[in-house]
Structures are given as structure tokens and as C-alpha cells.
């Protein structure tokens, strides 16, 4: 089971989007930045999806500070391809930030790429 935490402005909406995808082997939970950092560091969660107005700052600020930039990536206002996400997952990225107004496009691609690794 892969556990994904959500945080930021659209945390409930992102959690609802992931739940709506019906991905097997994926558990989703609404969180906040501090709790997410603790759970990720302790191995109690696997990924974090954070949203803010720009996707470049507040979506990941606390997590970058506590977990380090090596496991964090922000898409900002861009919409990544599946191949880009897979490459980031291969690098060991666990924490992703993006703009709240892009969540309809980013969340499904990101969640499916993560879920594909649990199969």
C-alpha cells in the first residue's frame, strides 16, 4: 500500500481527485506540511502532493526545509508529462508541488504514475 498525503490550498480537492481515480494500492490522506514531513521522514507515508497559488513556494516550503531539496520538486504552473514524472520518481522525489489551478491536469497524471509503482 502506498500512502499519499495532500497539503496546501487544495488539499481536500486533491485528495478527492485521487480517491475518485480508484487506484488500487493507494491510500490518500489530507495532512499539513509539518505532519507530512514527520510521516515521510518516519516512513509512515510515501508521497506528498502540495498545492498553492503558484506551485512554487508555499506548496512545499516547509517540506523542502525539513526533508531537503533532493526529495522535493515543484512543477509550478506547468503540467508535467507522465515521462517527466516517472523520471522524477526514478530520482527519488517524494514531495511534489503545483499550482492549485492546475490540479485538475496534474493530480491524475501524478497519482497514476505513483500508483503504477505499487503494482
Short mmCIF file of N, CA and C in Angstrom, two decimals:
data_model
loop_
_atom_site.label_atom_id
_atom_site.label_comp_id
_atom_site.label_asym_id
_atom_site.label_seq_id
_atom_site.Cartn_x
_atom_site.Cartn_y
_atom_site.Cartn_z
N UNK A 1 0.84 -1.18 0.00
CA UNK A 1 0.00 0.00 0.00
C UNK A 1 0.88 1.24 0.00
N UNK A 2 0.63 2.13 -0.90
CA UNK A 2 1.34 3.40 -0.99
C UNK A 2 0.47 4.48 -0.38
N UNK A 3 1.03 5.24 0.55
CA UNK A 3 0.28 6.30 1.20
C UNK A 3 0.71 7.65 0.65
N UNK A 4 -0.27 8.39 0.14
CA UNK A 4 -0.04 9.74 -0.38
C UNK A 4 -0.73 10.72 0.56
N UNK A 5 0.00 11.73 0.95
CA UNK A 5 -0.56 12.81 1.77
C UNK A 5 -0.77 14.03 0.89
N UNK A 6 -1.78 14.81 1.21
CA UNK A 6 -2.01 16.06 0.49
C UNK A 6 -1.94 17.22 1.47
N UNK A 7 -1.52 18.37 0.94
CA UNK A 7 -1.45 19.56 1.77
C UNK A 7 -1.61 20.81 0.93
N UNK A 8 -1.71 21.93 1.60
CA UNK A 8 -1.82 23.20 0.90
C UNK A 8 -3.25 23.62 0.61
N UNK A 9 -3.38 24.62 -0.24
CA UNK A 9 -4.68 25.23 -0.52
C UNK A 9 -5.73 24.24 -1.01
N UNK A 10 -5.33 23.34 -1.88
CA UNK A 10 -6.29 22.42 -2.48
C UNK A 10 -6.22 21.02 -1.92
N UNK A 11 -5.78 20.89 -0.68
CA UNK A 11 -5.52 19.55 -0.14
C UNK A 11 -6.75 18.64 -0.15
N UNK A 12 -7.91 19.15 0.18
CA UNK A 12 -9.11 18.31 0.18
C UNK A 12 -9.52 17.95 -1.24
N UNK A 13 -9.41 18.92 -2.15
CA UNK A 13 -9.78 18.66 -3.54
C UNK A 13 -8.83 17.64 -4.19
N UNK A 14 -7.54 17.77 -3.91
CA UNK A 14 -6.57 16.82 -4.46
C UNK A 14 -6.86 15.43 -3.90
N UNK A 15 -7.13 15.33 -2.62
CA UNK A 15 -7.45 14.03 -2.02
C UNK A 15 -8.69 13.44 -2.69
N UNK A 16 -9.68 14.27 -2.94
CA UNK A 16 -10.90 13.80 -3.62
C UNK A 16 -10.62 13.34 -5.04
N UNK A 17 -9.74 14.06 -5.73
CA UNK A 17 -9.39 13.66 -7.09
C UNK A 17 -8.70 12.30 -7.10
N UNK A 18 -7.75 12.12 -6.20
CA UNK A 18 -7.03 10.84 -6.15
C UNK A 18 -7.99 9.72 -5.78
N UNK A 19 -8.82 9.95 -4.80
CA UNK A 19 -9.81 8.94 -4.41
C UNK A 19 -10.71 8.58 -5.59
N UNK A 20 -11.13 9.59 -6.33
CA UNK A 20 -12.01 9.37 -7.47
C UNK A 20 -11.38 8.55 -8.58
N UNK A 21 -10.07 8.49 -8.62
CA UNK A 21 -9.39 7.69 -9.64
C UNK A 21 -9.50 6.20 -9.35
N UNK A 22 -9.77 5.85 -8.09
CA UNK A 22 -9.93 4.45 -7.73
C UNK A 22 -8.68 3.62 -7.96
N UNK A 23 -7.54 4.17 -7.64
CA UNK A 23 -6.27 3.48 -7.88
C UNK A 23 -6.04 2.39 -6.84
N UNK A 24 -5.87 1.15 -7.26
CA UNK A 24 -5.61 0.09 -6.29
C UNK A 24 -4.24 0.26 -5.64
N UNK A 25 -4.18 -0.05 -4.36
CA UNK A 25 -2.90 0.01 -3.64
C UNK A 25 -2.50 1.40 -3.21
N UNK A 26 -3.40 2.38 -3.34
CA UNK A 26 -3.09 3.76 -2.96
C UNK A 26 -4.03 4.21 -1.86
N UNK A 27 -3.44 4.67 -0.77
CA UNK A 27 -4.19 5.28 0.34
C UNK A 27 -3.92 6.77 0.29
N UNK A 28 -4.95 7.58 0.46
CA UNK A 28 -4.79 9.03 0.40
C UNK A 28 -5.27 9.63 1.72
N UNK A 29 -4.56 10.64 2.21
CA UNK A 29 -4.95 11.29 3.45
C UNK A 29 -4.64 12.79 3.36
N UNK A 30 -5.55 13.59 3.85
CA UNK A 30 -5.33 15.03 3.95
C UNK A 30 -4.42 15.29 5.15
N UNK A 31 -3.44 16.16 4.97
CA UNK A 31 -2.47 16.41 6.01
C UNK A 31 -2.13 17.90 6.06
N UNK A 32 -1.08 18.21 6.76
CA UNK A 32 -0.50 19.55 6.71
C UNK A 32 1.01 19.36 6.57
N UNK A 33 1.71 20.44 6.30
CA UNK A 33 3.13 20.33 5.98
C UNK A 33 3.95 19.69 7.10
N UNK A 34 3.73 20.11 8.31
CA UNK A 34 4.52 19.59 9.44
C UNK A 34 4.26 18.11 9.67
N UNK A 35 3.00 17.71 9.73
CA UNK A 35 2.67 16.30 9.93
C UNK A 35 3.18 15.45 8.77
N UNK A 36 3.09 15.98 7.57
CA UNK A 36 3.57 15.25 6.40
C UNK A 36 5.08 15.03 6.49
N UNK A 37 5.81 16.05 6.87
CA UNK A 37 7.27 15.90 6.99
C UNK A 37 7.62 14.82 8.01
N UNK A 38 6.92 14.80 9.12
CA UNK A 38 7.18 13.80 10.15
C UNK A 38 6.86 12.40 9.63
N UNK A 39 5.71 12.26 8.97
CA UNK A 39 5.31 10.94 8.47
C UNK A 39 6.24 10.45 7.35
N UNK A 40 6.63 11.35 6.47
CA UNK A 40 7.54 10.95 5.39
C UNK A 40 8.89 10.55 5.95
N UNK A 41 9.39 11.31 6.88
CA UNK A 41 10.69 11.02 7.47
C UNK A 41 10.67 9.69 8.23
N UNK A 42 9.54 9.38 8.86
CA UNK A 42 9.42 8.14 9.65
C UNK A 42 9.03 6.93 8.79
N UNK A 43 8.80 7.16 7.51
CA UNK A 43 8.40 6.05 6.64
C UNK A 43 6.95 5.65 6.80
N UNK A 44 6.15 6.53 7.40
CA UNK A 44 4.73 6.25 7.59
C UNK A 44 3.89 6.73 6.40
N UNK A 45 4.49 7.45 5.49
CA UNK A 45 3.86 7.89 4.25
C UNK A 45 4.92 7.85 3.16
N UNK A 46 4.45 7.80 1.92
CA UNK A 46 5.39 7.64 0.81
C UNK A 46 5.54 8.89 -0.05
N UNK A 47 4.44 9.65 -0.23
CA UNK A 47 4.47 10.80 -1.12
C UNK A 47 3.62 11.92 -0.54
N UNK A 48 3.92 13.13 -0.99
CA UNK A 48 3.16 14.32 -0.60
C UNK A 48 2.86 15.13 -1.84
N UNK A 49 1.60 15.54 -1.98
CA UNK A 49 1.18 16.41 -3.07
C UNK A 49 0.71 17.71 -2.45
N UNK A 50 1.42 18.81 -2.72
CA UNK A 50 1.08 20.10 -2.14
C UNK A 50 0.68 21.10 -3.20
N UNK A 51 -0.27 21.94 -2.86
CA UNK A 51 -0.73 22.97 -3.80
C UNK A 51 -0.73 24.34 -3.14
N UNK A 52 -0.45 25.34 -3.95
CA UNK A 52 -0.55 26.73 -3.52
C UNK A 52 -0.90 27.57 -4.75
N UNK A 53 -0.93 28.87 -4.63
CA UNK A 53 -1.33 29.71 -5.76
C UNK A 53 -0.39 29.60 -6.94
N UNK A 54 0.91 29.49 -6.69
CA UNK A 54 1.87 29.44 -7.79
C UNK A 54 2.49 28.06 -7.98
N UNK A 55 2.39 27.21 -7.00
CA UNK A 55 3.02 25.90 -7.05
C UNK A 55 4.51 25.94 -6.87
N UNK A 56 5.03 27.09 -6.55
CA UNK A 56 6.47 27.25 -6.48
C UNK A 56 7.00 27.63 -5.10
N UNK A 57 6.13 27.92 -4.17
CA UNK A 57 6.63 28.38 -2.89
C UNK A 57 5.97 27.69 -1.71
N UNK A 58 4.84 28.18 -1.35
CA UNK A 58 4.16 27.70 -0.15
C UNK A 58 3.74 26.25 -0.26
N UNK A 59 3.61 25.72 -1.47
CA UNK A 59 3.18 24.33 -1.61
C UNK A 59 4.18 23.37 -0.99
N UNK A 60 5.45 23.75 -0.94
CA UNK A 60 6.48 22.84 -0.45
C UNK A 60 7.46 23.46 0.53
N UNK A 61 7.32 24.72 0.85
CA UNK A 61 8.32 25.42 1.63
C UNK A 61 8.77 24.69 2.88
N UNK A 62 7.86 24.26 3.69
CA UNK A 62 8.21 23.57 4.94
C UNK A 62 8.89 22.23 4.65
N UNK A 63 8.37 21.53 3.66
CA UNK A 63 8.93 20.21 3.36
C UNK A 63 10.33 20.30 2.77
N UNK A 64 10.59 21.29 1.94
CA UNK A 64 11.95 21.47 1.43
C UNK A 64 12.89 21.74 2.60
N UNK A 65 12.44 22.56 3.53
CA UNK A 65 13.26 22.90 4.68
C UNK A 65 13.54 21.71 5.59
N UNK A 66 12.56 20.85 5.77
CA UNK A 66 12.71 19.74 6.71
C UNK A 66 13.24 18.45 6.07
N UNK A 67 12.92 18.23 4.81
CA UNK A 67 13.33 16.97 4.17
C UNK A 67 14.47 17.15 3.17
N UNK A 68 14.66 18.38 2.71
CA UNK A 68 15.73 18.65 1.75
C UNK A 68 15.22 18.67 0.32
N UNK A 69 15.91 19.43 -0.50
CA UNK A 69 15.50 19.61 -1.89
C UNK A 69 15.66 18.33 -2.72
N UNK A 70 16.48 17.41 -2.26
CA UNK A 70 16.72 16.20 -3.04
C UNK A 70 15.47 15.34 -3.22
N UNK A 71 14.50 15.45 -2.32
CA UNK A 71 13.28 14.63 -2.44
C UNK A 71 12.07 15.47 -2.84
N UNK A 72 12.29 16.75 -3.10
CA UNK A 72 11.17 17.65 -3.41
C UNK A 72 11.28 18.19 -4.84
N UNK A 73 10.13 18.41 -5.46
CA UNK A 73 10.11 19.01 -6.79
C UNK A 73 8.83 19.82 -6.93
N UNK A 74 8.96 20.98 -7.53
CA UNK A 74 7.77 21.77 -7.82
C UNK A 74 7.60 21.90 -9.32
N UNK A 75 6.36 21.73 -9.75
CA UNK A 75 6.02 21.91 -11.16
C UNK A 75 5.61 23.34 -11.43
N UNK A 76 5.42 24.11 -10.37
CA UNK A 76 4.97 25.48 -10.57
C UNK A 76 3.62 25.49 -11.26
N UNK A 77 3.53 26.23 -12.34
CA UNK A 77 2.27 26.32 -13.08
C UNK A 77 2.27 25.41 -14.31
N UNK A 78 3.32 24.62 -14.48
CA UNK A 78 3.38 23.74 -15.66
C UNK A 78 2.60 22.45 -15.40
N UNK A 79 2.29 21.77 -16.48
CA UNK A 79 1.63 20.46 -16.39
C UNK A 79 2.61 19.44 -16.92
N UNK A 80 3.14 18.59 -16.06
CA UNK A 80 4.17 17.63 -16.48
C UNK A 80 3.57 16.47 -17.27
N UNK A 81 4.43 15.84 -18.05
CA UNK A 81 4.04 14.62 -18.76
C UNK A 81 4.28 13.43 -17.84
N UNK A 82 3.73 12.32 -18.21
CA UNK A 82 3.96 11.09 -17.45
C UNK A 82 5.46 10.76 -17.44
N UNK A 83 6.12 10.96 -18.55
CA UNK A 83 7.55 10.66 -18.64
C UNK A 83 8.37 11.54 -17.69
N UNK A 84 8.00 12.81 -17.60
CA UNK A 84 8.71 13.70 -16.67
C UNK A 84 8.51 13.25 -15.23
N UNK A 85 7.30 12.86 -14.89
CA UNK A 85 7.01 12.41 -13.53
C UNK A 85 7.76 11.11 -13.23
N UNK A 86 7.75 10.20 -14.17
CA UNK A 86 8.47 8.94 -13.96
C UNK A 86 9.96 9.18 -13.74
N UNK A 87 10.53 10.11 -14.47
CA UNK A 87 11.95 10.43 -14.29
C UNK A 87 12.20 10.99 -12.88
N UNK A 88 11.30 11.83 -12.42
CA UNK A 88 11.45 12.40 -11.06
C UNK A 88 11.29 11.31 -10.00
N UNK A 89 10.35 10.40 -10.20
CA UNK A 89 10.18 9.29 -9.26
C UNK A 89 11.43 8.40 -9.26
N UNK A 90 12.00 8.20 -10.43
CA UNK A 90 13.24 7.41 -10.52
C UNK A 90 14.38 8.08 -9.74
N UNK A 91 14.36 9.41 -9.68
CA UNK A 91 15.39 10.16 -8.94
C UNK A 91 15.16 10.11 -7.43
N UNK A 92 14.01 9.60 -7.03
CA UNK A 92 13.72 9.51 -5.60
C UNK A 92 12.87 10.65 -5.05
N UNK A 93 12.29 11.44 -5.93
CA UNK A 93 11.42 12.53 -5.46
C UNK A 93 10.16 11.94 -4.82
N UNK A 94 9.79 12.50 -3.69
CA UNK A 94 8.61 12.05 -2.96
C UNK A 94 7.60 13.17 -2.73
N UNK A 95 8.05 14.39 -2.84
CA UNK A 95 7.24 15.56 -2.49
C UNK A 95 7.07 16.42 -3.73
N UNK A 96 5.82 16.68 -4.11
CA UNK A 96 5.55 17.42 -5.34
C UNK A 96 4.63 18.60 -5.06
N UNK A 97 4.98 19.74 -5.65
CA UNK A 97 4.17 20.93 -5.51
C UNK A 97 3.71 21.42 -6.86
N UNK A 98 2.50 21.97 -6.89
CA UNK A 98 1.97 22.53 -8.14
C UNK A 98 0.88 23.54 -7.82
N UNK A 99 0.54 24.33 -8.85
CA UNK A 99 -0.44 25.39 -8.66
C UNK A 99 -1.84 24.81 -8.49
N UNK A 100 -2.58 25.41 -7.58
CA UNK A 100 -3.92 24.91 -7.28
C UNK A 100 -4.83 24.97 -8.52
N UNK A 101 -4.61 25.93 -9.40
CA UNK A 101 -5.46 25.99 -10.59
C UNK A 101 -5.02 25.02 -11.68
N UNK A 102 -3.99 24.25 -11.43
CA UNK A 102 -3.54 23.21 -12.37
C UNK A 102 -3.83 21.81 -11.83
N UNK A 103 -4.46 21.71 -10.67
CA UNK A 103 -4.61 20.39 -10.04
C UNK A 103 -5.47 19.44 -10.87
N UNK A 104 -6.42 19.95 -11.65
CA UNK A 104 -7.24 19.05 -12.46
C UNK A 104 -6.40 18.33 -13.52
N UNK A 105 -5.35 18.99 -13.98
CA UNK A 105 -4.49 18.39 -15.01
C UNK A 105 -3.34 17.61 -14.39
N UNK A 106 -2.77 18.09 -13.28
CA UNK A 106 -1.56 17.49 -12.71
C UNK A 106 -1.90 16.27 -11.83
N UNK A 107 -2.88 16.39 -10.99
CA UNK A 107 -3.15 15.35 -10.00
C UNK A 107 -3.35 13.96 -10.62
N UNK A 108 -4.19 13.81 -11.65
CA UNK A 108 -4.38 12.45 -12.19
C UNK A 108 -3.11 11.85 -12.77
N UNK A 109 -2.34 12.65 -13.48
CA UNK A 109 -1.10 12.14 -14.09
C UNK A 109 -0.12 11.73 -13.01
N UNK A 110 0.01 12.55 -12.01
CA UNK A 110 0.94 12.29 -10.92
C UNK A 110 0.50 11.07 -10.11
N UNK A 111 -0.75 11.01 -9.75
CA UNK A 111 -1.25 9.89 -8.94
C UNK A 111 -1.16 8.57 -9.69
N UNK A 112 -1.46 8.59 -10.98
CA UNK A 112 -1.35 7.34 -11.75
C UNK A 112 0.10 6.87 -11.87
N UNK A 113 1.02 7.81 -12.04
CA UNK A 113 2.44 7.44 -12.12
C UNK A 113 2.91 6.83 -10.79
N UNK A 114 2.47 7.41 -9.69
CA UNK A 114 2.82 6.86 -8.38
C UNK A 114 2.20 5.48 -8.20
N UNK A 115 0.92 5.36 -8.56
CA UNK A 115 0.22 4.08 -8.40
C UNK A 115 0.85 2.98 -9.24
N UNK A 116 1.36 3.34 -10.40
CA UNK A 116 1.98 2.34 -11.28
C UNK A 116 3.18 1.69 -10.61
N UNK A 117 3.77 2.37 -9.65
CA UNK A 117 4.93 1.82 -8.95
C UNK A 117 4.53 0.87 -7.83
N UNK A 118 3.26 0.86 -7.49
CA UNK A 118 2.80 -0.03 -6.43
C UNK A 118 2.31 -1.35 -6.99
N UNK A 119 2.07 -1.38 -8.29
CA UNK A 119 1.51 -2.59 -8.91
C UNK A 119 2.54 -3.69 -9.00
#
